[in-house]
Coordinates of C-alpha atoms in Angstrom, one line a residue:
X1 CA 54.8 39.0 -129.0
X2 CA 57.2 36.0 -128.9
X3 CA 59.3 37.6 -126.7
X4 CA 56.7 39.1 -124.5
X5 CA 55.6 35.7 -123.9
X6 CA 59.0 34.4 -123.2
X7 CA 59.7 37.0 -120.4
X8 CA 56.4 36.3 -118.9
X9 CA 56.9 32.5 -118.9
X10 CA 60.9 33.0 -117.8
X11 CA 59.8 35.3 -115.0
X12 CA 56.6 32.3 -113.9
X13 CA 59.0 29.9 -113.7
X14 CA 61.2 31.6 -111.7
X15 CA 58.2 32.6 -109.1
X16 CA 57.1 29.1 -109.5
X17 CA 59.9 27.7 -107.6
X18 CA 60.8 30.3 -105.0
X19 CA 59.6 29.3 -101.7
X20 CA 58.7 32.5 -100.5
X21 CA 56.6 33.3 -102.8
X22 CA 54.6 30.2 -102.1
X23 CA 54.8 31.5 -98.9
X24 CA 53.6 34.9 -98.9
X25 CA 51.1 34.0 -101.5
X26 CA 49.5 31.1 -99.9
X27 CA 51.0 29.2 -96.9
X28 CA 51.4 32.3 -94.3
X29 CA 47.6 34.3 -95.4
X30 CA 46.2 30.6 -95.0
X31 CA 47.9 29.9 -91.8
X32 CA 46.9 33.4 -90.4
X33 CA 42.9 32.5 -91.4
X34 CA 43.0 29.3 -89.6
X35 CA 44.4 31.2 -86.5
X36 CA 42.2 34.2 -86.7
X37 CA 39.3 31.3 -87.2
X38 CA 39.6 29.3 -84.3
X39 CA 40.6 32.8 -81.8
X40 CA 37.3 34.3 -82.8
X41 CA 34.8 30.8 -83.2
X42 CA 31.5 31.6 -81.7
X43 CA 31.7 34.8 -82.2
X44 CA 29.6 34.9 -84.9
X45 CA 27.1 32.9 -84.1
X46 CA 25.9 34.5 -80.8
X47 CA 23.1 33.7 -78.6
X48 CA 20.8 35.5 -77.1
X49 CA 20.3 35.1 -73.0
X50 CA 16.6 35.2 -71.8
X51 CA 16.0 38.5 -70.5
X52 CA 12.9 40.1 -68.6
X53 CA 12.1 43.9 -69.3
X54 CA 10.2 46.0 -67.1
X55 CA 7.6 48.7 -68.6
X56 CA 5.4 51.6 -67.4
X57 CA 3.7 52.7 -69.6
X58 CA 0.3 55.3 -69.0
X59 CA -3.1 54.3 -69.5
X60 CA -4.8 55.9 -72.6
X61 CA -1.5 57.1 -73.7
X62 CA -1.1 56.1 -77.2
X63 CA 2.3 56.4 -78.2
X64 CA 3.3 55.2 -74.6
X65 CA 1.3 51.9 -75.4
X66 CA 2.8 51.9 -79.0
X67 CA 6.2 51.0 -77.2
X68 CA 4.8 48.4 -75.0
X69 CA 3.2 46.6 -78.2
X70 CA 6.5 46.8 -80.0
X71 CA 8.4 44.7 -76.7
X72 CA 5.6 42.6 -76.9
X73 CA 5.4 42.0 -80.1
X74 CA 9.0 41.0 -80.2
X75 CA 8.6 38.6 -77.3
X76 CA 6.0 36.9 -78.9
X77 CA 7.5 36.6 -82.3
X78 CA 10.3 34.8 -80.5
X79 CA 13.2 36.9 -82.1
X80 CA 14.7 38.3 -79.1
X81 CA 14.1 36.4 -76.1
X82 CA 12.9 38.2 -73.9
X83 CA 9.5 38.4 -71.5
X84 CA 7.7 42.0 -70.6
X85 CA 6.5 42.6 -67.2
X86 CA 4.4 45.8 -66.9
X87 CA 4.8 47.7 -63.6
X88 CA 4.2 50.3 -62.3
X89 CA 6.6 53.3 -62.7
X90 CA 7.8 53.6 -59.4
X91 CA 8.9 50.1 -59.1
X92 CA 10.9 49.8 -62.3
X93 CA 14.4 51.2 -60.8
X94 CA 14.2 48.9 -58.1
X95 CA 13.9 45.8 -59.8
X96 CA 16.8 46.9 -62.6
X97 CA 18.8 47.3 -59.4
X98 CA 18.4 44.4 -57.9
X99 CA 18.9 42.6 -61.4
X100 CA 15.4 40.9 -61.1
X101 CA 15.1 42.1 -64.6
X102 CA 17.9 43.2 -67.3
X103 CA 16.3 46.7 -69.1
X104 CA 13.5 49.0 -67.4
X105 CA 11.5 51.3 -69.7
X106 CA 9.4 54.1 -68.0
X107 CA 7.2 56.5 -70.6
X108 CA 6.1 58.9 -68.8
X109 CA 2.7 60.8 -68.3
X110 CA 1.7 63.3 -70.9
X111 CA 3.9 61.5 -73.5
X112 CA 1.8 61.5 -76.9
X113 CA 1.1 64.9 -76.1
X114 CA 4.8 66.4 -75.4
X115 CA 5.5 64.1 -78.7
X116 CA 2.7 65.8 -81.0
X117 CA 3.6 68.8 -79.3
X118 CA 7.3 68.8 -80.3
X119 CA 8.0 69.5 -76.7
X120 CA 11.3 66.5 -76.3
X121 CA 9.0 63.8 -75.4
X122 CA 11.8 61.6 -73.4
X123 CA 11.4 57.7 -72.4
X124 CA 13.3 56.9 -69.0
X125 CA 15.5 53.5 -69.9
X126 CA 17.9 51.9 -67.8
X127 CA 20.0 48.9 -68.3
X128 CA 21.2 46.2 -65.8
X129 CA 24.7 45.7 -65.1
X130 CA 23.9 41.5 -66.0
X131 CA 21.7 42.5 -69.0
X132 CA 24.3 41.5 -71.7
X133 CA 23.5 41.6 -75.8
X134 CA 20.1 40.9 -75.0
X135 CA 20.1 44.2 -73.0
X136 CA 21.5 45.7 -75.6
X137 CA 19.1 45.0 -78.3
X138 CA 16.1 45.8 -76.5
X139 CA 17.5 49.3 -75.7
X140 CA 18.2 49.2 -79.6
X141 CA 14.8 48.6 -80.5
X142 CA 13.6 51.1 -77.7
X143 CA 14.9 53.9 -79.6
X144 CA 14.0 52.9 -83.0
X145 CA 10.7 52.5 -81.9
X146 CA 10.8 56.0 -80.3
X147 CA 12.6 57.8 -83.5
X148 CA 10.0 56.1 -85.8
X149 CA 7.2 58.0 -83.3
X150 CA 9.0 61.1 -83.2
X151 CA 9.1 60.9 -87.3
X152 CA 5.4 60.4 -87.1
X153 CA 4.5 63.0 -84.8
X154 CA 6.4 65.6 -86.8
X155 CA 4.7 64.4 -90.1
X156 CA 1.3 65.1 -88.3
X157 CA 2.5 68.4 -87.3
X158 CA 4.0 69.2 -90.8
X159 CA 0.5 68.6 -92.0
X160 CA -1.0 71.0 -89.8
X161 CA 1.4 73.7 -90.3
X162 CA 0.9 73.3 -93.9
X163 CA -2.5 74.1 -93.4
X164 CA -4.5 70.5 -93.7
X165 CA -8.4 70.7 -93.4
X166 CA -10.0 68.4 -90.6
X167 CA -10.6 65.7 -92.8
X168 CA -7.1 65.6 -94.4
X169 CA -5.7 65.8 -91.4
X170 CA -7.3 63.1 -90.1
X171 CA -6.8 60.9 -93.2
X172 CA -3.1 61.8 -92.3
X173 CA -3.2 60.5 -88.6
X174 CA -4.9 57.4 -90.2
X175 CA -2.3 56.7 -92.4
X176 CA 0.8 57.2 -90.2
X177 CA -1.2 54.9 -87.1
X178 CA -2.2 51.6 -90.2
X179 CA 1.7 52.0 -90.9
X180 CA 3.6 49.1 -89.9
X181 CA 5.9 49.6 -87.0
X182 CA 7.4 46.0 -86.9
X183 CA 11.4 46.9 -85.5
X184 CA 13.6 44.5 -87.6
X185 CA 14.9 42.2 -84.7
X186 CA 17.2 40.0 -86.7
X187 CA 20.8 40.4 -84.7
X188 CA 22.8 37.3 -86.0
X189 CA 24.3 37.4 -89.9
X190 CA 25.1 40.4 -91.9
X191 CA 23.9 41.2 -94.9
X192 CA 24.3 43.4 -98.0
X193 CA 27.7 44.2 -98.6
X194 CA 29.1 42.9 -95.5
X195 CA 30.7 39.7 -95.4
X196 CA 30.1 36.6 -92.4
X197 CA 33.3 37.3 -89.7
X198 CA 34.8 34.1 -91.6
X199 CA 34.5 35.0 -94.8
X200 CA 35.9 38.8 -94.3
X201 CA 39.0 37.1 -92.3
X202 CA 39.6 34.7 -95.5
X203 CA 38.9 37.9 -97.8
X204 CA 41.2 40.1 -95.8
X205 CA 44.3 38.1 -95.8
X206 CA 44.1 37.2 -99.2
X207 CA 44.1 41.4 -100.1
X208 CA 46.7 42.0 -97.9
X209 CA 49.2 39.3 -98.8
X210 CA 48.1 40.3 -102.8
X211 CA 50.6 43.3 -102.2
X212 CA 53.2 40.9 -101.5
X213 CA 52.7 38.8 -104.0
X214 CA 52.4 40.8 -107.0
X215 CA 55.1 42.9 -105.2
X216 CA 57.3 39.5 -105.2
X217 CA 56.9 39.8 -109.4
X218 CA 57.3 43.4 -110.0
X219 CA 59.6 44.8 -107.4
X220 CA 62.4 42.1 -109.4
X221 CA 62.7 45.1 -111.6
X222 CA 64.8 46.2 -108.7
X223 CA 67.0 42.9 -108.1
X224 CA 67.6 43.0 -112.0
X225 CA 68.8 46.2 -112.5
X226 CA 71.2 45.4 -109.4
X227 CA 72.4 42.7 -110.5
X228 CA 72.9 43.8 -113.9
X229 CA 70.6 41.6 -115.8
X230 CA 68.2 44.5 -116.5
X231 CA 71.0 46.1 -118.5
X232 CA 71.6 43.5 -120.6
X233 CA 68.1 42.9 -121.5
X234 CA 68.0 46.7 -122.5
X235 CA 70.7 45.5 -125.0
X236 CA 68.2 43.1 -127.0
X237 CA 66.0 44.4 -129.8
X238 CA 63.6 45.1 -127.6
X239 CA 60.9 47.6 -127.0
X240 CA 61.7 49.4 -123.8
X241 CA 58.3 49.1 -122.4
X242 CA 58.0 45.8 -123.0
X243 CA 60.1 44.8 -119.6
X244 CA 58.2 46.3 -116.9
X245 CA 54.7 45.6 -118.9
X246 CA 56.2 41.7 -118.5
X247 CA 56.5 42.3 -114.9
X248 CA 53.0 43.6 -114.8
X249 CA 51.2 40.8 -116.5
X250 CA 53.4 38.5 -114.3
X251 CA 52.3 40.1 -111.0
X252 CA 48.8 39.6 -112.5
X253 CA 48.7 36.3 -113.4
X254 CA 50.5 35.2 -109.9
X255 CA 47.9 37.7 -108.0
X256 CA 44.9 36.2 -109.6
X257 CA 46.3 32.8 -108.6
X258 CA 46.8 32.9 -105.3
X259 CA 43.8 34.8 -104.3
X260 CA 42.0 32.5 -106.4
X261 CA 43.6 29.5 -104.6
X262 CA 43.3 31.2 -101.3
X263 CA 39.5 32.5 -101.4
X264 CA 38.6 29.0 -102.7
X265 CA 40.8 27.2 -100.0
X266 CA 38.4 29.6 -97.4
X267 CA 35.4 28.6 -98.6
X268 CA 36.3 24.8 -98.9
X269 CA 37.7 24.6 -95.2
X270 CA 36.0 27.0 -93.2
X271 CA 32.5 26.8 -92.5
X272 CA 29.9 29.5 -93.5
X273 CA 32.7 30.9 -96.3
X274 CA 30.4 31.5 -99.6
X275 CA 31.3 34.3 -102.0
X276 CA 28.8 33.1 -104.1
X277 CA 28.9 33.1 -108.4
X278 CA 32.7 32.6 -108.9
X279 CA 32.6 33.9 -112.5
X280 CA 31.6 37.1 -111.3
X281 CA 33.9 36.6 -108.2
X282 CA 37.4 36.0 -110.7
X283 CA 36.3 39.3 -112.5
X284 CA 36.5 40.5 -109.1
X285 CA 39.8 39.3 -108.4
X286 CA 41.1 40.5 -111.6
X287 CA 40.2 43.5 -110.8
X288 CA 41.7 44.1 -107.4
X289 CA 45.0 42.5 -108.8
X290 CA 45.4 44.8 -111.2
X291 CA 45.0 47.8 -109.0
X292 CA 47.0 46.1 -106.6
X293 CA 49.7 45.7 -109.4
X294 CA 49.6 49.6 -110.0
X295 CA 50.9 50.5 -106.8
X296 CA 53.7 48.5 -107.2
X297 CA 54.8 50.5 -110.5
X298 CA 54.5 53.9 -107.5
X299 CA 57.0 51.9 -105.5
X300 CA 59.0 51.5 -108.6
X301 CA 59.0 55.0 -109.2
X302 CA 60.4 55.9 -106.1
X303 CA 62.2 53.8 -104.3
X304 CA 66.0 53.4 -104.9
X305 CA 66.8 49.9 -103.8
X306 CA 65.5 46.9 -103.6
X307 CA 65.4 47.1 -100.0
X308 CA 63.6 50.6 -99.9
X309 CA 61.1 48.6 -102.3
X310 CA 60.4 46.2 -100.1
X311 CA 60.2 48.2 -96.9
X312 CA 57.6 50.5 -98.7
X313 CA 55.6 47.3 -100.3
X314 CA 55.3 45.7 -96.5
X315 CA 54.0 49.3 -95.2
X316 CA 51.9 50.0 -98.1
X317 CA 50.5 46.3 -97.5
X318 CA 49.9 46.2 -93.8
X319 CA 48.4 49.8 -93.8
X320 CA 46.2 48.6 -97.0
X321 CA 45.1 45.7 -94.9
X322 CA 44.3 47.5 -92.0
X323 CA 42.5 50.0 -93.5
X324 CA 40.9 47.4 -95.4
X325 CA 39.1 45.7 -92.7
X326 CA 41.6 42.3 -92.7
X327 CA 41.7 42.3 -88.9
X328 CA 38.8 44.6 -87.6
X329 CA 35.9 46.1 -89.0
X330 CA 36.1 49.5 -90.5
X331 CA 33.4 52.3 -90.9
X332 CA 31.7 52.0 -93.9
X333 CA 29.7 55.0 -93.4
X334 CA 30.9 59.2 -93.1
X335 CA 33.7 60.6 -94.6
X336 CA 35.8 58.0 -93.3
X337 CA 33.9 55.2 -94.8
X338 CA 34.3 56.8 -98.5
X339 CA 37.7 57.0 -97.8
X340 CA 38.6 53.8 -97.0
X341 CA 36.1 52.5 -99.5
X342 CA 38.7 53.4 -102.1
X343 CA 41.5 50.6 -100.7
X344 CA 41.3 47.6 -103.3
X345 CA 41.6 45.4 -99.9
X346 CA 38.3 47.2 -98.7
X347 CA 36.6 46.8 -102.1
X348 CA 37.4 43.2 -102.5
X349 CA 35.6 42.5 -99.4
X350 CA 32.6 44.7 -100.5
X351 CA 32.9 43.2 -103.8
X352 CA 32.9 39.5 -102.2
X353 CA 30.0 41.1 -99.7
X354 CA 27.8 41.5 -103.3
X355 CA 29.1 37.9 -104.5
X356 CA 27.9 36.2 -101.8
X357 CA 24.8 37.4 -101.6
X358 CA 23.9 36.4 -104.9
X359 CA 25.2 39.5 -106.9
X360 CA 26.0 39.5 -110.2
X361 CA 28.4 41.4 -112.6
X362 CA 25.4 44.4 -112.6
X363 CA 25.9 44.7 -109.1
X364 CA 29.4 44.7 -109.0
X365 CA 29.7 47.8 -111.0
X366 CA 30.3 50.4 -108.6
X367 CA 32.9 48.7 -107.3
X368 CA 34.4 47.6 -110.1
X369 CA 34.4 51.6 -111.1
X370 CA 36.4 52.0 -108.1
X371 CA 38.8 49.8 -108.7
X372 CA 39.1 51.1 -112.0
X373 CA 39.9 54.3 -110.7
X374 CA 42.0 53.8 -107.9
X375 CA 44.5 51.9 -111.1
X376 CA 44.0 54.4 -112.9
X377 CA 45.0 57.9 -110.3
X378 CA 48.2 55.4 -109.1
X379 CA 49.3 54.7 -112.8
X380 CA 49.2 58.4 -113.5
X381 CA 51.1 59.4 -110.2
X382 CA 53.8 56.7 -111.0
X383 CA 54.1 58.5 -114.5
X384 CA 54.4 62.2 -113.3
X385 CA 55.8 61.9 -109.6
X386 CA 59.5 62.5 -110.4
X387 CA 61.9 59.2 -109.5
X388 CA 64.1 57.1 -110.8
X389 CA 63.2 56.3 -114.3
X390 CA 65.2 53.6 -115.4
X391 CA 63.3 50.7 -113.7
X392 CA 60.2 51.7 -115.8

């Protein structure tokens, strides 16, 4: 143990004082944030333009009104600015054309009944060219109010089919009309396990420059054995494992530090950066190290030089990052989404997305599980994929 601890505190020093490490590990993913902060400020916090939308919707048509009261609803709640002009159908082209108003909205005649009917009841809406994000949000809402009718109408009809009495059937109708059909309007913030723009540009750098970091500590397995001080350490009553495993808990420690430093750093200097409970956050980090740690020991495996090892840690790392969401938002949904769900860049920022929403270690679970994982399948490939076997 004794020696274990001096490798690790031999190899900490070392890392202590080499400027790029600092570099890679804190000055250059810190830099990159404050960049990446002030190109995108505002972004996040957009504001909605006034915008006026122009309806037709028929008399005594029920599910035509239905989308009316939702627009209206919405304009007087004051979440979406906007102001709803009823007109008649024939004029609503014109004034979208003439930009007099941003969005027009025409239900047509006989709507409720081609929507009970299952006929493909269809809503006529048209966006002005000067509508902007308000547009955009109305026609939103437009067709969740529509799929939330068309959901309605088929549960009616499933009723019938299933053979309903009168009075059941009508309890039915009853129900699905007292349902609420408040459209959630809120369009600023994110929630869940999505992170504020500043805080996932903070997260992201600080998982992709992790790969260089604990890369910085492992991949010296390389420069060693070059230089011929990995040989003589081989020489010393040693265990042979206990080497690389120093590496490892070196890359570890130095990980955990400067995404500490870094995350901490984020939410200090930039403004609406919280990832919340920062117990459960270091478990977090711990975590993501380690997994990040475990590719290196893959790039060990196969690489021949130093060199080849650090070409493949920079792809492995940019790719990593990319995938992870560090510079654009990635799919969370769909086959892609569980794919890239798996990247220990992508789970830190879901991970951090939990945090800072007042998650605790409960919550982090199935990302923790992942991370698990993902160290787990990379350990086992670095132990079976054939390679060079002398660095580990």
């Amino acid at each position: 143990m004794r020696a274990f601890l001096t490798l690790v505190l031999r190899d900490l020093r070392q890392h202590a004082t080499d400027k790029s490490v600092v570099l890679f590990a804190v000055v250059i993913p810190m830099a990159l944030s404050f960049v990446f902060m002030m190109a995108f400020s505002g972004v996040g916090d957009l504001e909605l333009e006034p915008e006026t939308v122009a309806l037709s919707a028929p008399e005594g048509d029920r599910a035509g009104q239905a989308v009316g009261d939702v627009l209206e609803g919405m304009a007087q709640g004051g979440d979406v600015p906007i102001t709803v002009r009823r007109v008649p159908a024939e004029e609503v082209a014109g004034l979208v054309d003439s930009g007099e108003v941003g969005v027009g909205v025409v239900v047509p005649e006989g709507f409720e009944d081609a929507l009970a009917a299952g006929e493909g009841a269809q809503v006529e809406v048209s966006q002005g060219a000067d509508a902007g994000i308000t547009g955009h949000v109305v026609v939103g809402i437009v067709g969740s109010t529509l799929a939330r009718l068309d959901t309605d109408a088929a549960t009616i009809a499933g009723g019938a089919d299933a053979g309903l009495g009168e009075q059941e059937l009508g309890a039915l109708v009853e129900r699905v009309r007292s349902a609420p059909t408040d459209v959630p309007t809120q369009v600023s913030g994110v929630s869940g396990e999505q992170l504020s723009l500043g805080a996932g540009i903070v997260a992201g750098q600080a998982g992709m420059f992790l790969f260089f970091t604990v890369g910085f500590a492992v991949l010296t397995l390389l420069t060693e054995r070059e230089w011929g001080t990995l040989p003589r350490l081989r020489t010393m009553p040693l265990p042979r494992w206990m080497v690389p495993l120093s590496k490892g808990v070196v890359g570890i420690v130095l990980g955990v530090i400067s995404t500490t430093v870094l995350l901490v750093s984020g939410q200090l200097l930039f403004e609406g950066v919280d990832f919340g409970n920062w117990a459960v956050v270091l478990v977090l980090v711990v975590a993501t190290v380690t997994a990040a740690t475990s590719v290196m020991a893959l790039i060990l495996r196969v690489a021949r030089t130093s060199e080849q090892a650090s070409l493949a840690m920079s792809v492995i790392a940019i790719s990593l990052g990319v995938g992870g969401g560090t510079f654009f938002r990635v799919p969370t949904e769909g086959w892609v989404g569980q794919l890239l769900s798996v990247n220990p860049v992508a789970a830190l920022g879901r991970g951090l997305g939990i945090t800072s929403g007042g998650g605790g270690l409960v919550d982090l679970a199935p990302v923790l599980l992942v991370l698990a994982g993902f160290t787990v399948v990379v350990l086992l490939l670095a132990r079976i994929l054939p390679g060079r076997k002398d660095a580990l």
